[in-house]
Amino acid sequence: MTAAGLARMLPGLATVDLIESEDIGIVGVGEATLPHIRGFVESLGIDEAAFMKATHATYKLGIDFRDFGRIGESYIHPFGSFGEEVAGVGFHHYWLELQRQGLAGEIGEYSLAVAAARANRFTPPAGDSSLASTYGYAYQFDATLFGPFMRDFGIGIGVTRHEGLVVDVERDGASGNVTALVLKDGRRIEGDLFIDCSGFRSLLLGGALEEEWEDWTHWLPCDRAAAMPCTHASDDIRPYTTATAMPAGWRWQIPLQHRMGNGYVFSSAHISEDEACEAIRHSAEGKPLADPRILRFRPGRRRRSWSHNVVGVGLASGFLEPLESTSIYLAQMAITYLIELFPDGGAIDPRDRDEFNRLVDMEYDRVRDFLILHYNATTRDDSEFWNHVRTMTVPDSLADKLELWQRAGRIEKYADGLFYDASWIAVYVGQGMLPRRHDSRVTLADPMRVRNALERLRQEIGTQVSAMPGHRDYLMSEAARLADAA
Amino acid sequence: MSEARERLRRIAIAGGGQLGILTAIALRRALPDAQVVVIGLPPDPAGFADRASTALPFTNRLHDRLKIDETQLVQRAGGSHRLVTRYFGWGDEDQVGEKQNGAMAYGATLDPQLRTRFAQEWGGGRSAGGGASPPGSLAEVLADAGRFAVPPGDVSTPIDQVDYALRWNMPAYREMLIAMAQQLGAQHVAGTMEALQPDGAGGLAAIAIAGQGLIEADLFIDCSGTQAHLLSALPEAKRQDWSAMLPVRRVLHAIPGEPMLALEDRFSLLPEGWLCEFAGRDGLQVTLALADGVSEDAALRALGAGPAGLVQMEPGCAQLPWCGNVIALGDAAASFEPLGFLNLDLAHRQLALLLEMLPGRTIEPLERAEYNRRALLMAQQVRDTLAVHYASPRARQVFGACELPPSLEAALDQFARRGRLPFRDEPALLVQEYMALLRALGFAEGTTPQSRSADQRSVEASRQAFAAQARAALEFTPPYQQFMQQALQPQPVASDLQY
Ligand SMILES: Cc1cc2nc3c(=O)[nH]c(=O)nc-3n(C[C@H](O)[C@H](O)[C@H](O)COP(=O)(O)OP(=O)(O)OC[C@H]3O[C@@H](n4cnc5c(N)ncnc54)[C@H](O)[C@@H]3O)c2cc1C
């Protein structure tokens, strides 16, 4: 992604050399994305259909969270909104009021994205400001195909690829800057700027430069995943990702055109790798297509993602578990910021580096708090793991958000970074964390009129969803170009 | 199970200027069963928000929301339209010794698609940086040609991306608001405040008014001007001093000149300070903000017209504009010189924030904290926007070097070297507007890496696309004079109970 992005956005400013090792390969998980990826694909000038075909992609309207707040309950965090505000008061306040009176359905019934997802239907959103425009979508794709697709695209627009294993990093004694990478066969690759996309190894940033690591295990105890693909168990292809809470973490199900990705993200302090593999084998809906594979990681980030002339992008700079499919987004944002702050003529201005690090930190912090919420907002007390996350001390930044919600039904506002009102509301409400009080103004409206308005919205959503094609049908027909869906 | 909070029953607003009245309208609309009492106080001469005859485009949206009809405002309150603000003499001289001038338009290049909150959230839209700079703005093209129309909004036209600010005659506008507030049932009490009764919880229980007795309320809104009569009496209240960053202490108003119909207003940098020339249908208003040490004689000469009054001021803002059950708005929350028409705009954005976070009868400490966090960000963004003027190449010579807020220093550095501005929460201006302002003030703009590597053909293509848009906009719009004649024709009012 980085090589393709730089080559496309900054042609003529820099030549890009990409080094990778087939001996090591890519991590090859990372299948669910956020809607921002569409902007990335589009700005590279890649045709959506070609892209989806090459990566066996499906559409994604959100994530279905099961058993998080309480076993047996589920909710969808959609790429979309719930209802509309009325007289300056957010929809959820009206919903809370009707819900108290027993007159409202689940909050997801007032979201077109949720309703479409539940019905396994899909059509792209409208471009106007109608109800049909109130959602977005992302892709679920085969990560083992996405990496090579990006690489080949990059090569096509001028990236030079070097196959080989980096065995040594040369640095300038005075400045500490990296000057060259030495490959196993003796080749030396020089550069002005080095982007560390070496994954968990963090070869340059963590390895050579020994950039300090900020560990978040105390808030996000999961440190392993057991991943295993399987066949589709039914004819439907879900236009959403499923995250199901497990005794020591959670597991994902990501539907692709040709198979289903599965994985159990767990805390090794609470269960063993063997137990996790057993659990994922046991829970797969279709026929396993491979043995479970264990991935090990640590949640946290480098204190600085850009140090000297090395910029970390992707897993080399930090890791937050895939509960909200944020890793590829974080990589994409790092690439975007790098392009904006790209050094001139090789000289790096420390102010640009600081600005880059500020932006990356902001993105990580926002995601971190939102992920912790999923663990902390629960009544589960059925395992040691859930007892721990339910009772742990959360970051102050999150504690304030929680209290503001509980006392007044309000969401802390910010405009940069990820996750705004609708996302927070989806998780709070979905995990059973209702506030104690909501906006005083809702009782001014005639309850019957509010009820009727909500009912009309629900019906209109129902009508529009029934008119949408099934997700699989849409993949096959509308995008006959996506022939692999068949 | 969540319950609706108990509603506010009684709200007292200290200050009956245009802001206090607008606040009363907003609160009566939000809470039709609450008593809203406006306590009329003598106007504050340094209350630049309350005295303002204009704001920024945000106000038009607030007016819409409060059902304040723009046509009526134009017909009854001397309303007119501003497309650009011109800046003269702020930049350095160019090679041939001409001082560089520039113009700032509103929302000029913002893609309307990105205006919806939804697009920002999940549409994958907004980028933090400035992106490629456009060849110009349609608003500037129209202002240069003296042509204008209000974009209709419901059908697509060549001027859909043009945004504008409204001007008005303040006393007439205030009268219009008073009529509306009365019609909505807001009460009015005149008199001097004799005493404030604390509520024992960091706020107020009542205000004693001479000859009128006690006014009790659940919530008090301080629109009393720069003295912040309510807020400043509370134990927690603390002021943030901006005087090291903003150099102006004296502002001189001229006697209004001849009526003037124009689509632009001007800020010129003179050796004596900055001069604002503001076109009003009721008369040209001229204001001079004095640099330190300028003599009265020199100031009067620079003003060019008879003086109407001199205002002394200390810039700063309330660290916690909401303490206990008292919320300060406008001049009481932040006071600063009337540069860039930000005073009333900030006040209106604070009012919108109050409406968004309107508390129940029992106030939650954390909602107060969240309001204060955002309100302080808003005020500081305004401060930075003002400070940018004094950091411009020639202003330093007139006003001396001022302290630069660190956030601004970083932003200016990014603009100068990289042609981008970092995105900030609660900004005073949109990123594109801010960039236009910086250019107008004569800051040299760096280039973005993308623009350096952009190929000439695509640049030429967007130039041509813009030229076509400009032609269409010019064809679509009548001369401003003609537009105004049309707008002043009496029109059937949807409901004559409007005011
Ligand atoms: C269990 C799990 C689930 C995930 N799910 C999601 C998800 O749903 N959505 C999402 O957005 N993200 C997800 N992620 C994250 C996602 O997988 C990564 O963000 C993505 O794969 C990018 O990884 P990367 O390129 O940083 O690292 P890698 O894929 O590990 O790539 C590292 C590259 O560096 C090369 N390399 C390393 N060392 C050397 C060397 N010495 N010499 C030469 N080359 C070298 C390798 O050959 C490889 O090409 C998940 C991660 C995990 C662990």
mmCIF file with all atom_site columns, C-alpha atoms in Angstrom, chain B residues 315-460:
data_model
loop_
_atom_site.group_PDB
_atom_site.id
_atom_site.type_symbol
_atom_site.label_atom_id
_atom_site.label_alt_id
_atom_site.label_comp_id
_atom_site.label_asym_id
_atom_site.label_entity_id
_atom_site.label_seq_id
_atom_site.pdbx_PDB_ins_code
_atom_site.Cartn_x
_atom_site.Cartn_y
_atom_site.Cartn_z
_atom_site.occupancy
_atom_site.B_iso_or_equiv
_atom_site.pdbx_formal_charge
_atom_site.auth_seq_id
_atom_site.auth_comp_id
_atom_site.auth_asym_id
_atom_site.auth_atom_id
_atom_site.pdbx_PDB_model_num
ATOM 1   C CA . PRO B 1 315 ? -8.513  40.721 25.128  1.00 0.00 ? 315 PRO B CA 1
ATOM 2   C CA . GLY B 1 316 ? -9.113  37.421 26.859  1.00 0.00 ? 316 GLY B CA 1
ATOM 3   C CA . CYS B 1 317 ? -11.633 34.697 27.508  1.00 0.00 ? 317 CYS B CA 1
ATOM 4   C CA . ALA B 1 318 ? -13.279 32.829 30.325  1.00 0.00 ? 318 ALA B CA 1
ATOM 5   C CA . GLN B 1 319 ? -11.329 29.709 31.182  1.00 0.00 ? 319 GLN B CA 1
ATOM 6   C CA . LEU B 1 320 ? -14.605 28.088 32.267  1.00 0.00 ? 320 LEU B CA 1
ATOM 7   C CA . PRO B 1 321 ? -17.481 29.861 30.522  1.00 0.00 ? 321 PRO B CA 1
ATOM 8   C CA . TRP B 1 322 ? -19.935 27.562 32.312  1.00 0.00 ? 322 TRP B CA 1
ATOM 9   C CA . CYS B 1 323 ? -19.607 27.618 36.108  1.00 0.00 ? 323 CYS B CA 1
ATOM 10  C CA . GLY B 1 324 ? -22.294 26.224 38.364  1.00 0.00 ? 324 GLY B CA 1
ATOM 11  C CA . ASN B 1 325 ? -25.548 27.115 36.635  1.00 0.00 ? 325 ASN B CA 1
ATOM 12  C CA . VAL B 1 326 ? -24.192 30.196 34.863  1.00 0.00 ? 326 VAL B CA 1
ATOM 13  C CA . ILE B 1 327 ? -23.177 30.112 31.214  1.00 0.00 ? 327 ILE B CA 1
ATOM 14  C CA . ALA B 1 328 ? -21.454 33.088 29.641  1.00 0.00 ? 328 ALA B CA 1
ATOM 15  C CA . LEU B 1 329 ? -22.012 33.773 25.958  1.00 0.00 ? 329 LEU B CA 1
ATOM 16  C CA . GLY B 1 330 ? -20.504 36.295 23.555  1.00 0.00 ? 330 GLY B CA 1
ATOM 17  C CA . ASP B 1 331 ? -18.526 39.181 24.990  1.00 0.00 ? 331 ASP B CA 1
ATOM 18  C CA . ALA B 1 332 ? -18.930 37.775 28.498  1.00 0.00 ? 332 ALA B CA 1
ATOM 19  C CA . ALA B 1 333 ? -17.181 34.576 27.414  1.00 0.00 ? 333 ALA B CA 1
ATOM 20  C CA . ALA B 1 334 ? -14.511 36.051 25.150  1.00 0.00 ? 334 ALA B CA 1
ATOM 21  C CA . SER B 1 335 ? -13.636 39.627 24.374  1.00 0.00 ? 335 SER B CA 1
ATOM 22  C CA . PHE B 1 336 ? -11.401 40.683 21.551  1.00 0.00 ? 336 PHE B CA 1
ATOM 23  C CA . GLU B 1 337 ? -11.116 43.281 18.832  1.00 0.00 ? 337 GLU B CA 1
ATOM 24  C CA . PRO B 1 338 ? -13.582 43.246 15.931  1.00 0.00 ? 338 PRO B CA 1
ATOM 25  C CA . LEU B 1 339 ? -11.155 41.865 13.385  1.00 0.00 ? 339 LEU B CA 1
ATOM 26  C CA . GLY B 1 340 ? -12.500 39.500 10.746  1.00 0.00 ? 340 GLY B CA 1
ATOM 27  C CA . PHE B 1 341 ? -16.132 39.664 11.980  1.00 0.00 ? 341 PHE B CA 1
ATOM 28  C CA . LEU B 1 342 ? -15.515 36.829 14.419  1.00 0.00 ? 342 LEU B CA 1
ATOM 29  C CA . ASN B 1 343 ? -17.106 38.294 17.552  1.00 0.00 ? 343 ASN B CA 1
ATOM 30  C CA . LEU B 1 344 ? -20.736 37.543 16.876  1.00 0.00 ? 344 LEU B CA 1
ATOM 31  C CA . ASP B 1 345 ? -19.908 34.429 14.918  1.00 0.00 ? 345 ASP B CA 1
ATOM 32  C CA . LEU B 1 346 ? -18.228 32.976 17.995  1.00 0.00 ? 346 LEU B CA 1
ATOM 33  C CA . ALA B 1 347 ? -21.169 34.043 20.146  1.00 0.00 ? 347 ALA B CA 1
ATOM 34  C CA . HIS B 1 348 ? -23.568 32.278 17.799  1.00 0.00 ? 348 HIS B CA 1
ATOM 35  C CA . ARG B 1 349 ? -21.489 29.126 17.741  1.00 0.00 ? 349 ARG B CA 1
ATOM 36  C CA . GLN B 1 350 ? -21.464 29.168 21.562  1.00 0.00 ? 350 GLN B CA 1
ATOM 37  C CA . LEU B 1 351 ? -25.234 29.514 21.511  1.00 0.00 ? 351 LEU B CA 1
ATOM 38  C CA . ALA B 1 352 ? -25.497 26.532 19.165  1.00 0.00 ? 352 ALA B CA 1
ATOM 39  C CA . LEU B 1 353 ? -23.270 24.545 21.511  1.00 0.00 ? 353 LEU B CA 1
ATOM 40  C CA . LEU B 1 354 ? -25.527 25.465 24.406  1.00 0.00 ? 354 LEU B CA 1
ATOM 41  C CA . LEU B 1 355 ? -28.557 24.274 22.436  1.00 0.00 ? 355 LEU B CA 1
ATOM 42  C CA . GLU B 1 356 ? -26.810 21.050 21.569  1.00 0.00 ? 356 GLU B CA 1
ATOM 43  C CA . MET B 1 357 ? -25.865 20.409 25.187  1.00 0.00 ? 357 MET B CA 1
ATOM 44  C CA . LEU B 1 358 ? -28.876 21.989 26.838  1.00 0.00 ? 358 LEU B CA 1
ATOM 45  C CA . PRO B 1 359 ? -28.918 20.629 30.399  1.00 0.00 ? 359 PRO B CA 1
ATOM 46  C CA . GLY B 1 360 ? -31.839 19.514 32.483  1.00 0.00 ? 360 GLY B CA 1
ATOM 47  C CA . ARG B 1 361 ? -32.748 21.136 35.770  1.00 0.00 ? 361 ARG B CA 1
ATOM 48  C CA . THR B 1 362 ? -29.967 19.265 37.454  1.00 0.00 ? 362 THR B CA 1
ATOM 49  C CA . ILE B 1 363 ? -26.683 19.984 35.796  1.00 0.00 ? 363 ILE B CA 1
ATOM 50  C CA . GLU B 1 364 ? -24.167 17.199 35.443  1.00 0.00 ? 364 GLU B CA 1
ATOM 51  C CA . PRO B 1 365 ? -20.572 18.218 36.198  1.00 0.00 ? 365 PRO B CA 1
ATOM 52  C CA . LEU B 1 366 ? -19.274 16.249 33.226  1.00 0.00 ? 366 LEU B CA 1
ATOM 53  C CA . GLU B 1 367 ? -21.566 17.916 30.724  1.00 0.00 ? 367 GLU B CA 1
ATOM 54  C CA . ARG B 1 368 ? -20.321 21.222 32.039  1.00 0.00 ? 368 ARG B CA 1
ATOM 55  C CA . ALA B 1 369 ? -16.759 20.002 31.587  1.00 0.00 ? 369 ALA B CA 1
ATOM 56  C CA . GLU B 1 370 ? -17.486 18.863 28.034  1.00 0.00 ? 370 GLU B CA 1
ATOM 57  C CA . TYR B 1 371 ? -19.139 22.180 27.200  1.00 0.00 ? 371 TYR B CA 1
ATOM 58  C CA . ASN B 1 372 ? -16.196 24.067 28.669  1.00 0.00 ? 372 ASN B CA 1
ATOM 59  C CA . ARG B 1 373 ? -13.701 21.929 26.787  1.00 0.00 ? 373 ARG B CA 1
ATOM 60  C CA . ARG B 1 374 ? -15.356 22.679 23.479  1.00 0.00 ? 374 ARG B CA 1
ATOM 61  C CA . ALA B 1 375 ? -16.120 26.312 24.214  1.00 0.00 ? 375 ALA B CA 1
ATOM 62  C CA . LEU B 1 376 ? -12.524 26.945 25.217  1.00 0.00 ? 376 LEU B CA 1
ATOM 63  C CA . LEU B 1 377 ? -11.294 25.274 22.029  1.00 0.00 ? 377 LEU B CA 1
ATOM 64  C CA . MET B 1 378 ? -13.625 27.538 20.051  1.00 0.00 ? 378 MET B CA 1
ATOM 65  C CA . ALA B 1 379 ? -12.346 30.644 21.798  1.00 0.00 ? 379 ALA B CA 1
ATOM 66  C CA . GLN B 1 380 ? -8.733  29.650 21.356  1.00 0.00 ? 380 GLN B CA 1
ATOM 67  C CA . GLN B 1 381 ? -9.237  28.961 17.691  1.00 0.00 ? 381 GLN B CA 1
ATOM 68  C CA . VAL B 1 382 ? -10.615 32.477 17.347  1.00 0.00 ? 382 VAL B CA 1
ATOM 69  C CA . ARG B 1 383 ? -7.643  33.836 19.261  1.00 0.00 ? 383 ARG B CA 1
ATOM 70  C CA . ASP B 1 384 ? -5.291  32.036 16.886  1.00 0.00 ? 384 ASP B CA 1
ATOM 71  C CA . THR B 1 385 ? -7.183  33.371 13.880  1.00 0.00 ? 385 THR B CA 1
ATOM 72  C CA . LEU B 1 386 ? -6.780  36.915 15.198  1.00 0.00 ? 386 LEU B CA 1
ATOM 73  C CA . ALA B 1 387 ? -3.148  36.357 16.111  1.00 0.00 ? 387 ALA B CA 1
ATOM 74  C CA . VAL B 1 388 ? -2.459  35.283 12.555  1.00 0.00 ? 388 VAL B CA 1
ATOM 75  C CA . HIS B 1 389 ? -3.210  38.821 11.393  1.00 0.00 ? 389 HIS B CA 1
ATOM 76  C CA . TYR B 1 390 ? -0.565  40.284 13.680  1.00 0.00 ? 390 TYR B CA 1
ATOM 77  C CA . ALA B 1 391 ? 1.956   37.693 12.571  1.00 0.00 ? 391 ALA B CA 1
ATOM 78  C CA . SER B 1 392 ? 1.601   38.730 8.941   1.00 0.00 ? 392 SER B CA 1
ATOM 79  C CA . PRO B 1 393 ? 4.652   40.242 7.257   1.00 0.00 ? 393 PRO B CA 1
ATOM 80  C CA . ARG B 1 394 ? 3.808   43.932 7.637   1.00 0.00 ? 394 ARG B CA 1
ATOM 81  C CA . ALA B 1 395 ? 1.648   43.840 10.735  1.00 0.00 ? 395 ALA B CA 1
ATOM 82  C CA . ARG B 1 396 ? 4.695   43.097 12.831  1.00 0.00 ? 396 ARG B CA 1
ATOM 83  C CA . GLN B 1 397 ? 6.106   46.456 11.796  1.00 0.00 ? 397 GLN B CA 1
ATOM 84  C CA . VAL B 1 398 ? 2.932   48.239 12.866  1.00 0.00 ? 398 VAL B CA 1
ATOM 85  C CA . PHE B 1 399 ? 2.015   46.340 15.999  1.00 0.00 ? 399 PHE B CA 1
ATOM 86  C CA . GLY B 1 400 ? 5.405   45.023 17.100  1.00 0.00 ? 400 GLY B CA 1
ATOM 87  C CA . ALA B 1 401 ? 6.156   41.367 17.620  1.00 0.00 ? 401 ALA B CA 1
ATOM 88  C CA . CYS B 1 402 ? 3.520   39.480 19.591  1.00 0.00 ? 402 CYS B CA 1
ATOM 89  C CA . GLU B 1 403 ? 3.704   36.142 21.271  1.00 0.00 ? 403 GLU B CA 1
ATOM 90  C CA . LEU B 1 404 ? 2.531   33.372 18.951  1.00 0.00 ? 404 LEU B CA 1
ATOM 91  C CA . PRO B 1 405 ? 0.325   30.652 20.440  1.00 0.00 ? 405 PRO B CA 1
ATOM 92  C CA . PRO B 1 406 ? 2.283   27.391 19.980  1.00 0.00 ? 406 PRO B CA 1
ATOM 93  C CA . SER B 1 407 ? -0.557  25.774 18.019  1.00 0.00 ? 407 SER B CA 1
ATOM 94  C CA . LEU B 1 408 ? -0.493  28.701 15.616  1.00 0.00 ? 408 LEU B CA 1
ATOM 95  C CA . GLU B 1 409 ? 3.247   28.602 15.244  1.00 0.00 ? 409 GLU B CA 1
ATOM 96  C CA . ALA B 1 410 ? 3.023   24.992 14.118  1.00 0.00 ? 410 ALA B CA 1
ATOM 97  C CA . ALA B 1 411 ? 0.191   25.818 11.707  1.00 0.00 ? 411 ALA B CA 1
ATOM 98  C CA . LEU B 1 412 ? 2.037   28.745 10.147  1.00 0.00 ? 412 LEU B CA 1
ATOM 99  C CA . ASP B 1 413 ? 5.143   26.662 9.744   1.00 0.00 ? 413 ASP B CA 1
ATOM 100 C CA . GLN B 1 414 ? 3.174   23.950 7.966   1.00 0.00 ? 414 GLN B CA 1
ATOM 101 C CA . PHE B 1 415 ? 1.556   26.516 5.691   1.00 0.00 ? 415 PHE B CA 1
ATOM 102 C CA . ALA B 1 416 ? 4.830   28.217 4.820   1.00 0.00 ? 416 ALA B CA 1
ATOM 103 C CA . ARG B 1 417 ? 6.813   25.108 4.126   1.00 0.00 ? 417 ARG B CA 1
ATOM 104 C CA . ARG B 1 418 ? 4.219   22.616 3.008   1.00 0.00 ? 418 ARG B CA 1
ATOM 105 C CA . GLY B 1 419 ? 1.097   24.452 1.907   1.00 0.00 ? 419 GLY B CA 1
ATOM 106 C CA . ARG B 1 420 ? -1.047  22.585 4.386   1.00 0.00 ? 420 ARG B CA 1
ATOM 107 C CA . LEU B 1 421 ? -2.813  23.422 7.615   1.00 0.00 ? 421 LEU B CA 1
ATOM 108 C CA . PRO B 1 422 ? -3.307  20.900 10.375  1.00 0.00 ? 422 PRO B CA 1
ATOM 109 C CA . PHE B 1 423 ? -6.959  20.207 11.073  1.00 0.00 ? 423 PHE B CA 1
ATOM 110 C CA . ARG B 1 424 ? -8.114  21.419 14.495  1.00 0.00 ? 424 ARG B CA 1
ATOM 111 C CA . ASP B 1 425 ? -11.283 20.720 16.423  1.00 0.00 ? 425 ASP B CA 1
ATOM 112 C CA . GLU B 1 426 ? -13.811 23.574 16.765  1.00 0.00 ? 426 GLU B CA 1
ATOM 113 C CA . PRO B 1 427 ? -12.088 25.723 14.147  1.00 0.00 ? 427 PRO B CA 1
ATOM 114 C CA . ALA B 1 428 ? -13.040 29.358 13.638  1.00 0.00 ? 428 ALA B CA 1
ATOM 115 C CA . LEU B 1 429 ? -12.746 28.966 9.875   1.00 0.00 ? 429 LEU B CA 1
ATOM 116 C CA . LEU B 1 430 ? -12.809 26.042 7.515   1.00 0.00 ? 430 LEU B CA 1
ATOM 117 C CA . VAL B 1 431 ? -9.366  24.880 6.431   1.00 0.00 ? 431 VAL B CA 1
ATOM 118 C CA . GLN B 1 432 ? -9.934  26.316 2.947   1.00 0.00 ? 432 GLN B CA 1
ATOM 119 C CA . GLU B 1 433 ? -11.053 29.664 4.360   1.00 0.00 ? 433 GLU B CA 1
ATOM 120 C CA . TYR B 1 434 ? -8.074  29.761 6.650   1.00 0.00 ? 434 TYR B CA 1
ATOM 121 C CA . MET B 1 435 ? -5.740  29.135 3.728   1.00 0.00 ? 435 MET B CA 1
ATOM 122 C CA . ALA B 1 436 ? -7.405  31.935 1.778   1.00 0.00 ? 436 ALA B CA 1
ATOM 123 C CA . LEU B 1 437 ? -7.007  34.251 4.763   1.00 0.00 ? 437 LEU B CA 1
ATOM 124 C CA . LEU B 1 438 ? -3.326  33.454 5.079   1.00 0.00 ? 438 LEU B CA 1
ATOM 125 C CA . ARG B 1 439 ? -2.793  34.170 1.392   1.00 0.00 ? 439 ARG B CA 1
ATOM 126 C CA . ALA B 1 440 ? -4.752  37.404 1.679   1.00 0.00 ? 440 ALA B CA 1
ATOM 127 C CA . LEU B 1 441 ? -2.583  38.466 4.595   1.00 0.00 ? 441 LEU B CA 1
ATOM 128 C CA . GLY B 1 442 ? 0.496   37.967 2.454   1.00 0.00 ? 442 GLY B CA 1
ATOM 129 C CA . PHE B 1 443 ? 1.888   34.771 3.954   1.00 0.00 ? 443 PHE B CA 1
ATOM 130 C CA . ALA B 1 444 ? 3.979   32.899 1.461   1.00 0.00 ? 444 ALA B CA 1
ATOM 131 C CA . GLU B 1 445 ? 2.476   29.495 0.826   1.00 0.00 ? 445 GLU B CA 1
ATOM 132 C CA . GLY B 1 446 ? 4.562   26.384 0.497   1.00 0.00 ? 446 GLY B CA 1
ATOM 133 C CA . THR B 1 447 ? 3.654   23.750 -2.028  1.00 0.00 ? 447 THR B CA 1
ATOM 134 C CA . THR B 1 448 ? 2.314   20.330 -1.261  1.00 0.00 ? 448 THR B CA 1
ATOM 135 C CA . PRO B 1 449 ? 4.339   17.346 -2.385  1.00 0.00 ? 449 PRO B CA 1
ATOM 136 C CA . GLN B 1 450 ? 1.392   16.321 -4.585  1.00 0.00 ? 450 GLN B CA 1
ATOM 137 C CA . SER B 1 451 ? 1.225   19.672 -6.331  1.00 0.00 ? 451 SER B CA 1
ATOM 138 C CA . ARG B 1 452 ? 4.943   19.549 -7.025  1.00 0.00 ? 452 ARG B CA 1
ATOM 139 C CA . SER B 1 453 ? 4.543   16.277 -8.768  1.00 0.00 ? 453 SER B CA 1
ATOM 140 C CA . ALA B 1 454 ? 1.155   17.017 -10.352 1.00 0.00 ? 454 ALA B CA 1
ATOM 141 C CA . ASP B 1 455 ? 1.271   16.966 -14.086 1.00 0.00 ? 455 ASP B CA 1
ATOM 142 C CA . GLN B 1 456 ? 0.630   20.145 -16.000 1.00 0.00 ? 456 GLN B CA 1
ATOM 143 C CA . ARG B 1 457 ? -2.280  18.759 -17.984 1.00 0.00 ? 457 ARG B CA 1
ATOM 144 C CA . SER B 1 458 ? -4.453  18.082 -14.965 1.00 0.00 ? 458 SER B CA 1
ATOM 145 C CA . VAL B 1 459 ? -3.672  21.542 -13.618 1.00 0.00 ? 459 VAL B CA 1
ATOM 146 C CA . GLU B 1 460 ? -4.712  23.038 -16.937 1.00 0.00 ? 460 GLU B CA 1
#
